[in-house]
PDB file of C-alpha atoms and ligand atoms in Angstrom:
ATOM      1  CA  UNK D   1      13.470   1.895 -26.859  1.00 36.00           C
ATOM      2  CA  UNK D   2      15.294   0.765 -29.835  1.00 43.00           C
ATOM      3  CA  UNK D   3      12.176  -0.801 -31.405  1.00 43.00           C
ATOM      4  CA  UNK D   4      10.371   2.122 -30.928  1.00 47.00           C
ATOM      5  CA  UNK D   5      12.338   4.304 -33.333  1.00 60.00           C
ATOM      6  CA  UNK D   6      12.416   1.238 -35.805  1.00 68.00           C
ATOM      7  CA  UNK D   7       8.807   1.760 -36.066  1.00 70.00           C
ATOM      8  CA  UNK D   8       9.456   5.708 -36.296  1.00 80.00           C
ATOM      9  CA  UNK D   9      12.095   4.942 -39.049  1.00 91.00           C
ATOM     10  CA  UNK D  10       9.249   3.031 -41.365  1.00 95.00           C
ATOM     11  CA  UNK D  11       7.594   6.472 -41.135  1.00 95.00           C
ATOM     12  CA  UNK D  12      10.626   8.380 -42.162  1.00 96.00           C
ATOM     13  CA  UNK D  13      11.189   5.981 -44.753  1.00 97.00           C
ATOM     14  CA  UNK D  14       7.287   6.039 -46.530  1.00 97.00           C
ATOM     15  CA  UNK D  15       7.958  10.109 -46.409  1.00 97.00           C
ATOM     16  CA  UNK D  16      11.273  10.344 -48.079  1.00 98.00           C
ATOM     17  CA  UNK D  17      10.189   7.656 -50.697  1.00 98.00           C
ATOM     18  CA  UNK D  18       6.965  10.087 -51.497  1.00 98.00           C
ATOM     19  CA  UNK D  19       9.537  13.562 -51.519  1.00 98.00           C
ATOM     20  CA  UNK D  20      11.979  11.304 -53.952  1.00 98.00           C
ATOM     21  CA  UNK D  21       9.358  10.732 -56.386  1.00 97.00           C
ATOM     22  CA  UNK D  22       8.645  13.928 -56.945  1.00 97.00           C
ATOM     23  CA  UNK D  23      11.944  15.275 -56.564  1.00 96.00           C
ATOM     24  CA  UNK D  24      12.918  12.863 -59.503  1.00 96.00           C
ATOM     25  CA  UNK D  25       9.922  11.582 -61.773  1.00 96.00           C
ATOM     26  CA  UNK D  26      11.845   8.672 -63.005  1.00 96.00           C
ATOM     27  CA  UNK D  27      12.192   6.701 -59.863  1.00 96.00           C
ATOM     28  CA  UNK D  28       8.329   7.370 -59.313  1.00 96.00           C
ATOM     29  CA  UNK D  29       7.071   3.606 -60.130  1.00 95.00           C
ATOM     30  CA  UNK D  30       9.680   1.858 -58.429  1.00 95.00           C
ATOM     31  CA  UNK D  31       9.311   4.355 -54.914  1.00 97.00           C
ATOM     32  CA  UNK D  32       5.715   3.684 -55.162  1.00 97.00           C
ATOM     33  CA  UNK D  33       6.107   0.282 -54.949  1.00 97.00           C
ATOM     34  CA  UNK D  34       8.400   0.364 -52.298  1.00 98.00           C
ATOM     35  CA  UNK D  35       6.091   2.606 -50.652  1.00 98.00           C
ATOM     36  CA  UNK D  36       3.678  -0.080 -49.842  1.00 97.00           C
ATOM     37  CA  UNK D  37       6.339  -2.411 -49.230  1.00 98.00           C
ATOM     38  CA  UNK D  38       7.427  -0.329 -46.764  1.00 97.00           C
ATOM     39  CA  UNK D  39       3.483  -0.088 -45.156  1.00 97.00           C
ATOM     40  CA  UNK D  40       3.516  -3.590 -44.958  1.00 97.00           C
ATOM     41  CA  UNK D  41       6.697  -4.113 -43.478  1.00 97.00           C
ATOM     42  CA  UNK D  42       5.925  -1.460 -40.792  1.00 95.00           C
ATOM     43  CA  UNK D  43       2.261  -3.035 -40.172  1.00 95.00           C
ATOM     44  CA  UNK D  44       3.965  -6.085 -39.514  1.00 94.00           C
ATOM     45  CA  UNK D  45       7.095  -5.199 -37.199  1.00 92.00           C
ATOM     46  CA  UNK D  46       4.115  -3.233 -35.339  1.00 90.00           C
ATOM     47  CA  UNK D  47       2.675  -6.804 -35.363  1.00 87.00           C
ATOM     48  CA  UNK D  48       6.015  -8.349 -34.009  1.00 82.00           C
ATOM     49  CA  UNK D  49       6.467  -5.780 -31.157  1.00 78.00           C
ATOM     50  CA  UNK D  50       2.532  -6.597 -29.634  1.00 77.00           C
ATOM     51  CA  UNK D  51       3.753 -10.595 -29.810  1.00 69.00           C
ATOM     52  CA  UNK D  52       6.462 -10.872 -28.083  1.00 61.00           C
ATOM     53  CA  UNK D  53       8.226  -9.109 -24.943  1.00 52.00           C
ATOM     54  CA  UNK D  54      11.306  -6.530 -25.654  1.00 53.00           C
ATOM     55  CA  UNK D  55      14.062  -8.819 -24.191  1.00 57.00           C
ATOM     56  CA  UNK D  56      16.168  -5.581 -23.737  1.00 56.00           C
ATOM     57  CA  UNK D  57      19.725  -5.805 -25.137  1.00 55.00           C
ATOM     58  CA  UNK D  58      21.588  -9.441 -23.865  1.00 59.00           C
ATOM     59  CA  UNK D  59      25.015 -10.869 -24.792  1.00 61.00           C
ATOM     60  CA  UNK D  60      23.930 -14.175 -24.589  1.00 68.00           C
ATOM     61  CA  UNK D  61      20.961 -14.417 -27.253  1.00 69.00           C
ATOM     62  CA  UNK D  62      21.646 -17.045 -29.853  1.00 73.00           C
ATOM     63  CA  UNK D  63      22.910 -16.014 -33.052  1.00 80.00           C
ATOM     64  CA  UNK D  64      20.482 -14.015 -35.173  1.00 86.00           C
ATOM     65  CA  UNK D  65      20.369 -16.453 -37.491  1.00 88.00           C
ATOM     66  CA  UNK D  66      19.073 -19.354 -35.704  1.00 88.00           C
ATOM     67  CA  UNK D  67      16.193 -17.239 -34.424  1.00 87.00           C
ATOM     68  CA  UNK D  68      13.504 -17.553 -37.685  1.00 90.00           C
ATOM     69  CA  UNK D  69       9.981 -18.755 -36.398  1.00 89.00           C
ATOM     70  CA  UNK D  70       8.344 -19.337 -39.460  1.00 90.00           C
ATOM     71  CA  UNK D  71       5.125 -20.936 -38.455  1.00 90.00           C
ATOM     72  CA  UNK D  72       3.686 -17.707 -37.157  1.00 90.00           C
ATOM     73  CA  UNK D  73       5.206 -15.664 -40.149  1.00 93.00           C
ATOM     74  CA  UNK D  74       3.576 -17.651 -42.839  1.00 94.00           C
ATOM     75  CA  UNK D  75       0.342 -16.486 -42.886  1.00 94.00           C
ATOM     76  CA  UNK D  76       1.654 -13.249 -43.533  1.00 96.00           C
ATOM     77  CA  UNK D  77       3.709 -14.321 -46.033  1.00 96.00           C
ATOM     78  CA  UNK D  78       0.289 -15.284 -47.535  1.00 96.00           C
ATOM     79  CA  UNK D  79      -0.832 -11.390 -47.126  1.00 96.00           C
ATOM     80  CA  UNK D  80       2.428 -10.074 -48.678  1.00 97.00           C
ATOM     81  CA  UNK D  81       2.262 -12.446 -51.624  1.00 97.00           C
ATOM     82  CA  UNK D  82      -0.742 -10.877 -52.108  1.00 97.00           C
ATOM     83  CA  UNK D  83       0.294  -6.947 -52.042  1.00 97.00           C
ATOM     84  CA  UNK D  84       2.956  -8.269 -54.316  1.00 97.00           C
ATOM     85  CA  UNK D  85       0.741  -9.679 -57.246  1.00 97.00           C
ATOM     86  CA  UNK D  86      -1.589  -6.779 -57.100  1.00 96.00           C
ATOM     87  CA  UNK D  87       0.927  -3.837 -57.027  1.00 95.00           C
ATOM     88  CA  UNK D  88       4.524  -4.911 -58.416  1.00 95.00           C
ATOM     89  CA  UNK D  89       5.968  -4.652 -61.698  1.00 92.00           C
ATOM     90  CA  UNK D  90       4.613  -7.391 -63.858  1.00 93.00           C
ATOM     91  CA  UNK D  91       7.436  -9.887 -63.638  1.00 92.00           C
ATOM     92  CA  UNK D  92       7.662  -9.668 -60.020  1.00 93.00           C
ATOM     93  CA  UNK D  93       3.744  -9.909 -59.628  1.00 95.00           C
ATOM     94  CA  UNK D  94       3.449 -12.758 -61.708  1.00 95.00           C
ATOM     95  CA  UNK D  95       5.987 -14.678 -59.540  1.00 94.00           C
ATOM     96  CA  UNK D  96       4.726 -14.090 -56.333  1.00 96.00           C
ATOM     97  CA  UNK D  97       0.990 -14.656 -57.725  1.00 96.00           C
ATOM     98  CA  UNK D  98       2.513 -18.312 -58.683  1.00 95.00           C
ATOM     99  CA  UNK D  99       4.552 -18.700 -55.201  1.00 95.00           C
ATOM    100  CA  UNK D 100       1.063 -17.717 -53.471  1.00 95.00           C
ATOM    101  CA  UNK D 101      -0.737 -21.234 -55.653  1.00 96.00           C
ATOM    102  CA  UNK D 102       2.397 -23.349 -53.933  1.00 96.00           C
ATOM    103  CA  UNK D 103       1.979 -24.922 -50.227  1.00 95.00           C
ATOM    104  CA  UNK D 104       2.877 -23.239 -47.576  1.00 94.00           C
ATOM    105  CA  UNK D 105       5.712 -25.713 -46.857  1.00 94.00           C
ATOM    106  CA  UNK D 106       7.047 -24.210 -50.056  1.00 95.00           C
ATOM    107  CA  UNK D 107       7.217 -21.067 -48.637  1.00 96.00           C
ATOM    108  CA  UNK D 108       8.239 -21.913 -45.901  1.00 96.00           C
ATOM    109  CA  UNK D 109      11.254 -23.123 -47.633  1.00 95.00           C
ATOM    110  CA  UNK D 110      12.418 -20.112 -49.317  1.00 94.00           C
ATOM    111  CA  UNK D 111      11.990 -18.180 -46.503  1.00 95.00           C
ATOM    112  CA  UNK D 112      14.500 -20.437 -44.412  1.00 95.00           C
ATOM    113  CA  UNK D 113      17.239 -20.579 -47.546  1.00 92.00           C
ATOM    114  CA  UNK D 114      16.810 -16.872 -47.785  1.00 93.00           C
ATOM    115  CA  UNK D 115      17.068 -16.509 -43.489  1.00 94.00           C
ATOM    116  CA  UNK D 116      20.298 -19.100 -43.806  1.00 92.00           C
ATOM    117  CA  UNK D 117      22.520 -17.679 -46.539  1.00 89.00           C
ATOM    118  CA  UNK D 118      21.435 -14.164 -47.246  1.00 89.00           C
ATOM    119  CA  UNK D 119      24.083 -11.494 -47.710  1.00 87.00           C
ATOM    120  CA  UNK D 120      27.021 -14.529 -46.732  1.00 82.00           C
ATOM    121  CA  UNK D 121      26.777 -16.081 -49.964  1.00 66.00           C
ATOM    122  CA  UNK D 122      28.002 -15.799 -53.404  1.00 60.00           C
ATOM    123  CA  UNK D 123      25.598 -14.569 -54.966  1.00 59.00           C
ATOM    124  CA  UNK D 124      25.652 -10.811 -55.307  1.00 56.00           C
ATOM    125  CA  UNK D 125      23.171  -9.434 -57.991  1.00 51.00           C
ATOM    126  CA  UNK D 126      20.163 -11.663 -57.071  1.00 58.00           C
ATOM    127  CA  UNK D 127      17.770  -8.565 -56.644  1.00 66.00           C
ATOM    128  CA  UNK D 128      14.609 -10.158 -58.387  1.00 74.00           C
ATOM    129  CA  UNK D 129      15.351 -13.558 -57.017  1.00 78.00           C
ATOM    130  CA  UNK D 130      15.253 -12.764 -53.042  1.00 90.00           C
ATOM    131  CA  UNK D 131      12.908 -10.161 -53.764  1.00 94.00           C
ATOM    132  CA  UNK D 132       9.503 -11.679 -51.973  1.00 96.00           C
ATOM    133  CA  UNK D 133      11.913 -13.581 -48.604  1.00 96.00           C
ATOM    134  CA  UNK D 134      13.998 -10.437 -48.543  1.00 95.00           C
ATOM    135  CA  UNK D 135      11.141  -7.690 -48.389  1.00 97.00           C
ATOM    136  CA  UNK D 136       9.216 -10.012 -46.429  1.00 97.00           C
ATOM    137  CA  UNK D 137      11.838 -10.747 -43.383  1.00 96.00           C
ATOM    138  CA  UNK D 138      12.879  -7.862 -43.017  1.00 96.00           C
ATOM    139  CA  UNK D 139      11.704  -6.183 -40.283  1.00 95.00           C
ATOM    140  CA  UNK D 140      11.790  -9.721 -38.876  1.00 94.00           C
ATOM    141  CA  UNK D 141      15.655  -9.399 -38.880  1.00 94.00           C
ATOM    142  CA  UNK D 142      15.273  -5.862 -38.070  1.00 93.00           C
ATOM    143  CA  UNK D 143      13.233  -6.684 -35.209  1.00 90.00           C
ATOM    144  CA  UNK D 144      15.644  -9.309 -33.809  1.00 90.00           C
ATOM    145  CA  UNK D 145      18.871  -7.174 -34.371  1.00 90.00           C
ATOM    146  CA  UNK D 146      17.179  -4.419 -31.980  1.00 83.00           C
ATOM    147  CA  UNK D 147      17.938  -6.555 -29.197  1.00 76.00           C
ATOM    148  CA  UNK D 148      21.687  -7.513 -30.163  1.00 79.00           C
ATOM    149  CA  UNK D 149      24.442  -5.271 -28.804  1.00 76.00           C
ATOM    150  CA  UNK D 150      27.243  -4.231 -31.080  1.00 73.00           C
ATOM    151  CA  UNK D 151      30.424  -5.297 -29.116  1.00 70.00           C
ATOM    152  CA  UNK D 152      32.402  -1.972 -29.665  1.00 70.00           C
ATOM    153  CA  UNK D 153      36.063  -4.390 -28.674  1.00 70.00           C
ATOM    154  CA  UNK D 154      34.976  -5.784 -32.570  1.00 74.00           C
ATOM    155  CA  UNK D 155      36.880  -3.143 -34.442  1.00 79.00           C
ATOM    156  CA  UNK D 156      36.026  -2.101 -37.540  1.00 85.00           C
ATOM    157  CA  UNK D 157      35.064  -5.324 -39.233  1.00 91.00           C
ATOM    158  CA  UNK D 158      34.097  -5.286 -42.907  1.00 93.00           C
ATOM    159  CA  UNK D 159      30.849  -8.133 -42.285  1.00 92.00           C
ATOM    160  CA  UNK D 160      27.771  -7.294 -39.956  1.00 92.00           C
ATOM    161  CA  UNK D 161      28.733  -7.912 -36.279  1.00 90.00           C
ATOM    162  CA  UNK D 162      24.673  -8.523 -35.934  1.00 89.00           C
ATOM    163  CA  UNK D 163      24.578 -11.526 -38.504  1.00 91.00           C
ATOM    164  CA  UNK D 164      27.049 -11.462 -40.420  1.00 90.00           C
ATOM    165  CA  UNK D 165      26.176 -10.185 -43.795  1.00 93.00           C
ATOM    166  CA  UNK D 166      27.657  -8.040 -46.193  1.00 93.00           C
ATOM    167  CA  UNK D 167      27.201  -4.408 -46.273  1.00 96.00           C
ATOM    168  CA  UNK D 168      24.209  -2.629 -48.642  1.00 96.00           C
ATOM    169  CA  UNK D 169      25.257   1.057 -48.356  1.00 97.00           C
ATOM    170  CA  UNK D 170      27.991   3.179 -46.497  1.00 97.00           C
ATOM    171  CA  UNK D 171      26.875   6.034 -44.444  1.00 97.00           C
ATOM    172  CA  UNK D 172      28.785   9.670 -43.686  1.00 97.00           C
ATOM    173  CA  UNK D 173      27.213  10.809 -40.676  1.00 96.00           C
ATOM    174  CA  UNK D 174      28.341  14.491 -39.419  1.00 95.00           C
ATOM    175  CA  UNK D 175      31.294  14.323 -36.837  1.00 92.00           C
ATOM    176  CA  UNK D 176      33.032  17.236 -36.384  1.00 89.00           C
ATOM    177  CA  UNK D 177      34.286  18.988 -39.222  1.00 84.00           C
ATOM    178  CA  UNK D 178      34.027  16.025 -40.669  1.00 86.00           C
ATOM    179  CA  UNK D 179      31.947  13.195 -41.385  1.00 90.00           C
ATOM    180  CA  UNK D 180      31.957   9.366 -39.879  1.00 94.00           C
ATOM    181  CA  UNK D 181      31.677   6.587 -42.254  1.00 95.00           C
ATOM    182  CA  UNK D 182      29.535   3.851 -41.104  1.00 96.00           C
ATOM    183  CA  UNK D 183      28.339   1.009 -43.009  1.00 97.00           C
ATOM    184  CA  UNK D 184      24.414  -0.578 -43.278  1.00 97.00           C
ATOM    185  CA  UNK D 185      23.971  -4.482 -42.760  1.00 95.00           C
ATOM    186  CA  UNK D 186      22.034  -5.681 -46.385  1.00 95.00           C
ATOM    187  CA  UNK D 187      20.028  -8.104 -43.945  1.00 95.00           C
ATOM    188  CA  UNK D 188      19.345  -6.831 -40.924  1.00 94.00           C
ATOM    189  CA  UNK D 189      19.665  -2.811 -41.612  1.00 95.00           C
ATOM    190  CA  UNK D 190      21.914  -2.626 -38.660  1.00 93.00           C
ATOM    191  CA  UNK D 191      24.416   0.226 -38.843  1.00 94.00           C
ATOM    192  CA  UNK D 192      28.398  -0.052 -37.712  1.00 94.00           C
ATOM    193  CA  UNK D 193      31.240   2.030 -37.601  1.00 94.00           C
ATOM    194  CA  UNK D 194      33.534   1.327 -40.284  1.00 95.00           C
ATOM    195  CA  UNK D 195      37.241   3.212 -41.491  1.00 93.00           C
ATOM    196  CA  UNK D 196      36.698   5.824 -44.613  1.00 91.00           C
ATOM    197  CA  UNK D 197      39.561   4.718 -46.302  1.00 94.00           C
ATOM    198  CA  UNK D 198      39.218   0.784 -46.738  1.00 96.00           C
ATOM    199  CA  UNK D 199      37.535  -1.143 -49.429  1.00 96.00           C
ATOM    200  CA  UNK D 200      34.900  -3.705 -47.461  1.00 94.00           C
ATOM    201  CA  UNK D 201      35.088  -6.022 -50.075  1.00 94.00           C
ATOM    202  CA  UNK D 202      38.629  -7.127 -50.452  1.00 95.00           C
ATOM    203  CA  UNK D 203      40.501  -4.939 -48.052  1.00 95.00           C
ATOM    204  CA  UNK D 204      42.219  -2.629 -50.447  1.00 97.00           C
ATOM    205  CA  UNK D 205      43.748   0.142 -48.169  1.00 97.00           C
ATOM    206  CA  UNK D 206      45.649   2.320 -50.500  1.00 98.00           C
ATOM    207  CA  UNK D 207      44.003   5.537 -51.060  1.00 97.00           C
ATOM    208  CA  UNK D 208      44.745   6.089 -55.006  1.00 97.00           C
ATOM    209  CA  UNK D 209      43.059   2.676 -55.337  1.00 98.00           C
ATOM    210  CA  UNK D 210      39.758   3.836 -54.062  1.00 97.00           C
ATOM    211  CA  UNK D 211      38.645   6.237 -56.291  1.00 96.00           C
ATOM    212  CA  UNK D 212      35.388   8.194 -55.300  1.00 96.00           C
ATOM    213  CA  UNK D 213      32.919   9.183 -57.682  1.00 95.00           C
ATOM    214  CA  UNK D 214      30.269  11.772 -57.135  1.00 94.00           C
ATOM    215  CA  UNK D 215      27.348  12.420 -59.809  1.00 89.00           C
ATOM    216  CA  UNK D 216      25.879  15.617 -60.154  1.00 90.00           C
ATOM    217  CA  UNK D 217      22.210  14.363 -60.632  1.00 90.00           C
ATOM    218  CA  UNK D 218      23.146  13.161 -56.744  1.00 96.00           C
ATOM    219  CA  UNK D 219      25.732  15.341 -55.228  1.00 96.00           C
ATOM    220  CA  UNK D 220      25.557  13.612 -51.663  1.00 97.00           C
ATOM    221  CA  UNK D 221      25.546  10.067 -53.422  1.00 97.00           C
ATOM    222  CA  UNK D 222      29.175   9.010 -53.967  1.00 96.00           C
ATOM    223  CA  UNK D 223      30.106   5.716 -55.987  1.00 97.00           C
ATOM    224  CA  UNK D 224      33.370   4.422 -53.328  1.00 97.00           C
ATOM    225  CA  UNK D 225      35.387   2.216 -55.882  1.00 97.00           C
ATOM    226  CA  UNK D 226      38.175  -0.452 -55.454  1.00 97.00           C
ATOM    227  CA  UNK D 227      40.511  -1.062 -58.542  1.00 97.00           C
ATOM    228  CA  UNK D 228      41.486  -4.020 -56.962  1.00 98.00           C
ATOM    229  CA  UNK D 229      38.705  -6.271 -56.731  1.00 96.00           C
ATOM    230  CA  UNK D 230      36.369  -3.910 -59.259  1.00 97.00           C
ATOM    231  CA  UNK D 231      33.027  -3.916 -56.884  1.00 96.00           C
ATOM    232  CA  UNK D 232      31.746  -0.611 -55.546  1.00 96.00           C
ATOM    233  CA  UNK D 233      29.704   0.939 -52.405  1.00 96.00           C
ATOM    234  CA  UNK D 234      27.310   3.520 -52.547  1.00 97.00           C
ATOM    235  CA  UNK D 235      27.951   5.796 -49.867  1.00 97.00           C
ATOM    236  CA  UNK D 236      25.145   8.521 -48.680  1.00 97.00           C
ATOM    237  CA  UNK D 237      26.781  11.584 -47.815  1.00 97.00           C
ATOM    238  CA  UNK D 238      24.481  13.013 -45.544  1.00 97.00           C
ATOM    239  CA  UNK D 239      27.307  15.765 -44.062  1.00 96.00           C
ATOM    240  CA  UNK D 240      25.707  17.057 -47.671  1.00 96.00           C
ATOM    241  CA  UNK D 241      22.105  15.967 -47.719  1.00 96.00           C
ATOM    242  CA  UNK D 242      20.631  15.995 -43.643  1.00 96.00           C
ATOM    243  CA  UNK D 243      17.023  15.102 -45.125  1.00 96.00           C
ATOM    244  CA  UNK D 244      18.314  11.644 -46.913  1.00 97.00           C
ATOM    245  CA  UNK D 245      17.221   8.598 -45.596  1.00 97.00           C
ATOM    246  CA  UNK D 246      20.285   6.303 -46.724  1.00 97.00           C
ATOM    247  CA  UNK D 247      18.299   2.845 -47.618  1.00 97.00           C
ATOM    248  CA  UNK D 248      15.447   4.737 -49.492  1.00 98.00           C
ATOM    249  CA  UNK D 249      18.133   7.540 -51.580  1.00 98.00           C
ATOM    250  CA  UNK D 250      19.828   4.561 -52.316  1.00 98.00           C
ATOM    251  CA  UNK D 251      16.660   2.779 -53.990  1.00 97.00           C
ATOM    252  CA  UNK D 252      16.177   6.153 -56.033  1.00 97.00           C
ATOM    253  CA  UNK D 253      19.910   6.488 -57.296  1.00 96.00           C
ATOM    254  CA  UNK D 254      19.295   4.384 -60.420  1.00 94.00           C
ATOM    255  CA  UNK D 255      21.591   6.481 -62.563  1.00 93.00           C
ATOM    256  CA  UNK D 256      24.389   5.080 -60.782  1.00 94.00           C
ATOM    257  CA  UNK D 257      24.615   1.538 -61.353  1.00 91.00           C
ATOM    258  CA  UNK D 258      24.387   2.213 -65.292  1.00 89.00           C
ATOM    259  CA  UNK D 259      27.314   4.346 -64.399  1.00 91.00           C
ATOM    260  CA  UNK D 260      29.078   2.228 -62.648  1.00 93.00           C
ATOM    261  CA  UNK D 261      28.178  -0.559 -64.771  1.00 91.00           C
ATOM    262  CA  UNK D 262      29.410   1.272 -67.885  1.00 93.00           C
ATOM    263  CA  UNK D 263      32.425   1.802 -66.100  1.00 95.00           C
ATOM    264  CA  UNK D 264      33.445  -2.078 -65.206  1.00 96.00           C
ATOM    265  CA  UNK D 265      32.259  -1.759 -61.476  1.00 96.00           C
ATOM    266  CA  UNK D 266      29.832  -4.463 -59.825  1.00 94.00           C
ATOM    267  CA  UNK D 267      27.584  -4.101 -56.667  1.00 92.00           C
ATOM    268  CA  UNK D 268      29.011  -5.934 -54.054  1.00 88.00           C
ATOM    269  CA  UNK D 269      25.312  -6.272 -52.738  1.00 91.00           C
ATOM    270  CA  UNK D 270      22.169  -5.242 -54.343  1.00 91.00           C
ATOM    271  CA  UNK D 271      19.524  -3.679 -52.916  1.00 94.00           C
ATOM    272  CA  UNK D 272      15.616  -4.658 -52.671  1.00 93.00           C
ATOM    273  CA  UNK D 273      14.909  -3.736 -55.708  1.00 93.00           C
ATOM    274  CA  UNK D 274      18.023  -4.042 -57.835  1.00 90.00           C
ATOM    275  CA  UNK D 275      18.429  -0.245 -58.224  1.00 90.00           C
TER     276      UNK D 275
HETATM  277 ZN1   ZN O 301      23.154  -7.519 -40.076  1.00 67.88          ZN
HETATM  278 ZN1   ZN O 302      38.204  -3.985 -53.176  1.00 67.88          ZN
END
């Protein structure tokens, strides 16, 4: 069942990026884009789900991590590298038009550092750099989360309990009165619970040291800051904004990082396309 509504969710996602556009003008070129990366990345989990048998949710799978088949994936790759050079901002297209003259062994490379380190390593504003493994894999990680449970006995822990990565975005889903903060896995889109007053990056816990910032171009957007360690979290608010789809608002907040840049805050993770 849960791979069903991951399919469902590429759906949701396509719509919201086409309402955004309009909504704002200036994020038009970058949400079409991600529009087709988003049809491709549906057409293949649809792809994934016809290969292989649901294996229905099992404590004992192997770690997410160890689970990337590329030989079937690389053809595909081939098709995406494609898509890329024809419809991507000119930087982008022109690296994935040379990537698509390399061997396939290159690719298959990348694809394996990306699979290996992503989101665990130390490098946190690579947007344009993981770009093609990143948009590429996934619904591949998607796809394999689906099957993991979340052990609930896990707390609240700041890293992905599906693979370990950092966090992209937090998420306020109604709960109550109230709202529940949850955060979104930057590799494998997984959601977990997570406290709303505790800084993911360096576990600052002291309220005046997490200042939240709200634009008003994006009311339900807020910037959660640590003066401590100087990164920041988006978090969608959607107690404020039912219709948002967290990891496509997030692509069209781009007034926020030049905030929060102007402002001595870094992204502790960036998103696909370095928004
Ligand atoms: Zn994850
Ligand atoms: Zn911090």
């Amino acid at each position: 069942m849960a791979a069903k509504n991951v399919a469902n969710d590429y759906d949701g996602r396509i719509r919201r990026a086409e309402r955004l556009a309009t909504l704002h003008p200036f994020t038009h070129e970058v949400l079409t884009f991600y529009k087709q990366v988003a049809q491709f990345q549906k057409s293949l989990y649809v792809r994934m789900l016809s290969g292989g048998k649901p294996r229905g949710a099992d404590k004992n799978l192997p770690s997410l991590r160890q689970e990337l088949q590329i030989e079937g994936l690389l053809p595909h790759f081939q098709e995406f590298l494609k898509l890329v050079a024809a419809n991507a901002p000119v930087t982008l297209a022109e690296s994935a038009h040379q990537l698509s003259a390399q061997p396939p062994r290159a690719w298959a490379g990348i694809l394996q550092d990306y699979w290996a380190t992503s989101g665990r390593d130390d490098r946190p504003n690579a947007a344009f750099d993981q770009f093609l493994p990143r948009a590429f894999l996934q619904p591949y990680a998607e796809h394999l989360a689906a099957d993991r449970p979340i052990d609930e006995a896990a707390g609240f822990p700041s890293l992905c309990p599906s693979c370990g990565a950092r966090p992209l975005i937090g998420v306020l889903r109604p709960e109550g009165d109230g709202g529940k903060r949850f955060l979104l896995c930057s590799f494998c889109l997984r959601e977990w619970e997570f406290r709303r007053i505790y800084c993911a990056t360096c576990a600052e816990e002291t309220e005046n040291k997490l200042p939240v910032y709200v634009a008003e171009q994006f009311p339900y957007i807020r910037v959660d800051a640590c003066e401590t360690c100087k990164f920041y979290l988006r978090t969608i608010d959607l107690t404020k904004d039912g219709n948002a789809v967290p990891l496509v608002d997030d692509l069209a907040a781009i007034p926020l990082s030049l905030w929060a840049e102007e402002h001595g805050y870094s992204r502790a993770q960036s998103n696909l396309l370095g928004t």
